PDB file of C-alpha atoms in Angstrom:
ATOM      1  CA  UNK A  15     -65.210 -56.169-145.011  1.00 50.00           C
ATOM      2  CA  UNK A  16     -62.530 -59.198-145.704  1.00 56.00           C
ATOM      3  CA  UNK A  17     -61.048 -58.884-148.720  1.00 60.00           C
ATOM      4  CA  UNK A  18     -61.028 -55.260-149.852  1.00 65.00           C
ATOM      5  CA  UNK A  19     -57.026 -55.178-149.623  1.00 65.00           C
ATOM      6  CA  UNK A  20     -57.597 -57.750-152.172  1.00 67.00           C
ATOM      7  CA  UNK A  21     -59.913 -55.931-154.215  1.00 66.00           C
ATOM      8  CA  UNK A  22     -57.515 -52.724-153.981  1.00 66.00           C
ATOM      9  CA  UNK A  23     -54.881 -54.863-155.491  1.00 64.00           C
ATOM     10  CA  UNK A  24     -56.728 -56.549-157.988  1.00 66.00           C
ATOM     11  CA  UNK A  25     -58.422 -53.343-159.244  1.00 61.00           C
ATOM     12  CA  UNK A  26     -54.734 -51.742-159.615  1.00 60.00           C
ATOM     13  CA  UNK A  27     -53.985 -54.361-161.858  1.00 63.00           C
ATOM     14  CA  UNK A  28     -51.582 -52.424-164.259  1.00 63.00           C
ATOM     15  CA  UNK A  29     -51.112 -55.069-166.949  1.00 70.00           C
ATOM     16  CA  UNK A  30     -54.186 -53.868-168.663  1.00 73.00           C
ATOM     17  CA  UNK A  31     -52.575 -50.515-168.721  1.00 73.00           C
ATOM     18  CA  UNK A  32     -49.455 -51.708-170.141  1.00 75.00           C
ATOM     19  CA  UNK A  33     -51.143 -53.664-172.898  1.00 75.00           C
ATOM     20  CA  UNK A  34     -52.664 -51.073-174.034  1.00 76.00           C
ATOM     21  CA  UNK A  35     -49.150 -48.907-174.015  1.00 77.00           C
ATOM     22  CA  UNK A  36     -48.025 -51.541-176.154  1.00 76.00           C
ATOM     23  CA  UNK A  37     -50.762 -51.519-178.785  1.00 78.00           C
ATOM     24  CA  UNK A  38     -50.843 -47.785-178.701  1.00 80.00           C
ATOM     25  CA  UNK A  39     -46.368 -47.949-180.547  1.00 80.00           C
ATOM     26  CA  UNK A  40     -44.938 -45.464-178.195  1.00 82.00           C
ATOM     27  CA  UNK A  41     -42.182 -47.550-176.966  1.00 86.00           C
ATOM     28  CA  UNK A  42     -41.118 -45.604-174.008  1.00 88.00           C
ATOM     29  CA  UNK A  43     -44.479 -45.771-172.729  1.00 86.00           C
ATOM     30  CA  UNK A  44     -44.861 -49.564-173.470  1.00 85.00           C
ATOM     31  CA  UNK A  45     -42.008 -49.717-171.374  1.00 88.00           C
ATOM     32  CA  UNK A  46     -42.570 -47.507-168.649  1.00 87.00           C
ATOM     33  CA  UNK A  47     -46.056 -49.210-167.769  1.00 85.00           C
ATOM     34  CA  UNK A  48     -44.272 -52.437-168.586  1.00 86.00           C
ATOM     35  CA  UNK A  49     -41.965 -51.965-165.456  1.00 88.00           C
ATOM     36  CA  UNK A  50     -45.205 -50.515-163.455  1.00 86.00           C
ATOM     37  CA  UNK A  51     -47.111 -53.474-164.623  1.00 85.00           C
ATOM     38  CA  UNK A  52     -44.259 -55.981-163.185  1.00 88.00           C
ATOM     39  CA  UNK A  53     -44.026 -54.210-160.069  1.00 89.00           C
ATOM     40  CA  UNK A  54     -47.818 -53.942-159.509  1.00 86.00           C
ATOM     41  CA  UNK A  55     -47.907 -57.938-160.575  1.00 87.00           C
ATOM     42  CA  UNK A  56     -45.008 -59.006-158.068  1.00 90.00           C
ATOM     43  CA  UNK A  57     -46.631 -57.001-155.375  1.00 87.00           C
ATOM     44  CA  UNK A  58     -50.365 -58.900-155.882  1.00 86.00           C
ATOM     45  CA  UNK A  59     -48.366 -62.677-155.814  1.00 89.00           C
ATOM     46  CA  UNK A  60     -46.369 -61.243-152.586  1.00 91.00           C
ATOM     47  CA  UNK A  61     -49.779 -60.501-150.931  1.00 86.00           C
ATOM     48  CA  UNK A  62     -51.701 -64.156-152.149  1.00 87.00           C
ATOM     49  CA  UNK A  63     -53.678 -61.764-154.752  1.00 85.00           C
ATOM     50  CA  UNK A  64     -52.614 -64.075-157.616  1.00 84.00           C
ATOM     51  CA  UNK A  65     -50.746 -67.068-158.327  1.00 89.00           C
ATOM     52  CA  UNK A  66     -46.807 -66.663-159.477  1.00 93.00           C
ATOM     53  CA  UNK A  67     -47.553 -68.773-162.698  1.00 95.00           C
ATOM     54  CA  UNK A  68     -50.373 -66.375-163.596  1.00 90.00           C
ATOM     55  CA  UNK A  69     -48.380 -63.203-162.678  1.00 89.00           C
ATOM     56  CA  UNK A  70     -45.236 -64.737-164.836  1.00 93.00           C
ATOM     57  CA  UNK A  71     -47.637 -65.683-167.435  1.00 92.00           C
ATOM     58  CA  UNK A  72     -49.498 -61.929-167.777  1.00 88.00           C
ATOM     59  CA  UNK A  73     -45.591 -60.162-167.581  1.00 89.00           C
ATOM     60  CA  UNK A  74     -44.413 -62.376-170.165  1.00 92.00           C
ATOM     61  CA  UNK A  75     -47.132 -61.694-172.922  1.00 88.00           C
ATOM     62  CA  UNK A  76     -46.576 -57.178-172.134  1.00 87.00           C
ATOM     63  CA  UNK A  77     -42.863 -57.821-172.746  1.00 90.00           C
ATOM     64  CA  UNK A  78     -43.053 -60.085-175.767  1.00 90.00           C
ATOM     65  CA  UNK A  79     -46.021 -57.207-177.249  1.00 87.00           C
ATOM     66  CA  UNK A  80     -43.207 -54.445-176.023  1.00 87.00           C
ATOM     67  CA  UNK A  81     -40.270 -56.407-177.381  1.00 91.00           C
ATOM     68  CA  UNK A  82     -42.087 -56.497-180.877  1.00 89.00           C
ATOM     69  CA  UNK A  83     -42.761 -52.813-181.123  1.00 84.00           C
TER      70      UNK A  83
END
């Protein structure tokens, strides 16, 4: 069963989660799952899951929704 690290990782993709943090107002949360979300997305381009640009790309659209709130 190749792959199902991959899937593990891909399926805890946290940005999701932070995104909707973000659109939810609560600030503190926005940020909390905003430094999950980086973690989580740092961890997935460390393992091959996705590429850096797409990780930096994903990161930088939570913190610019968190940074507005």
């Amino acid at each position: 069963v190749a792959g199902d690290g991959r899937n593990r990782i891909r399926s805890a993709d946290q940005s999701a989660v932070a995104r909707e943090a973000a659109n939810s107002g609560d600030k503190k949360a926005a940020e909390a799952a905003l430094q999950n979300a980086t973690r989580k997305l740092d961890k997935a381009v460390s393992k091959g899951v996705v590429h850096k640009n797409q990780a930096a790309n994903r990161k930088s659209a939570i913190a610019k929704k968190v940074a507005s709130l």
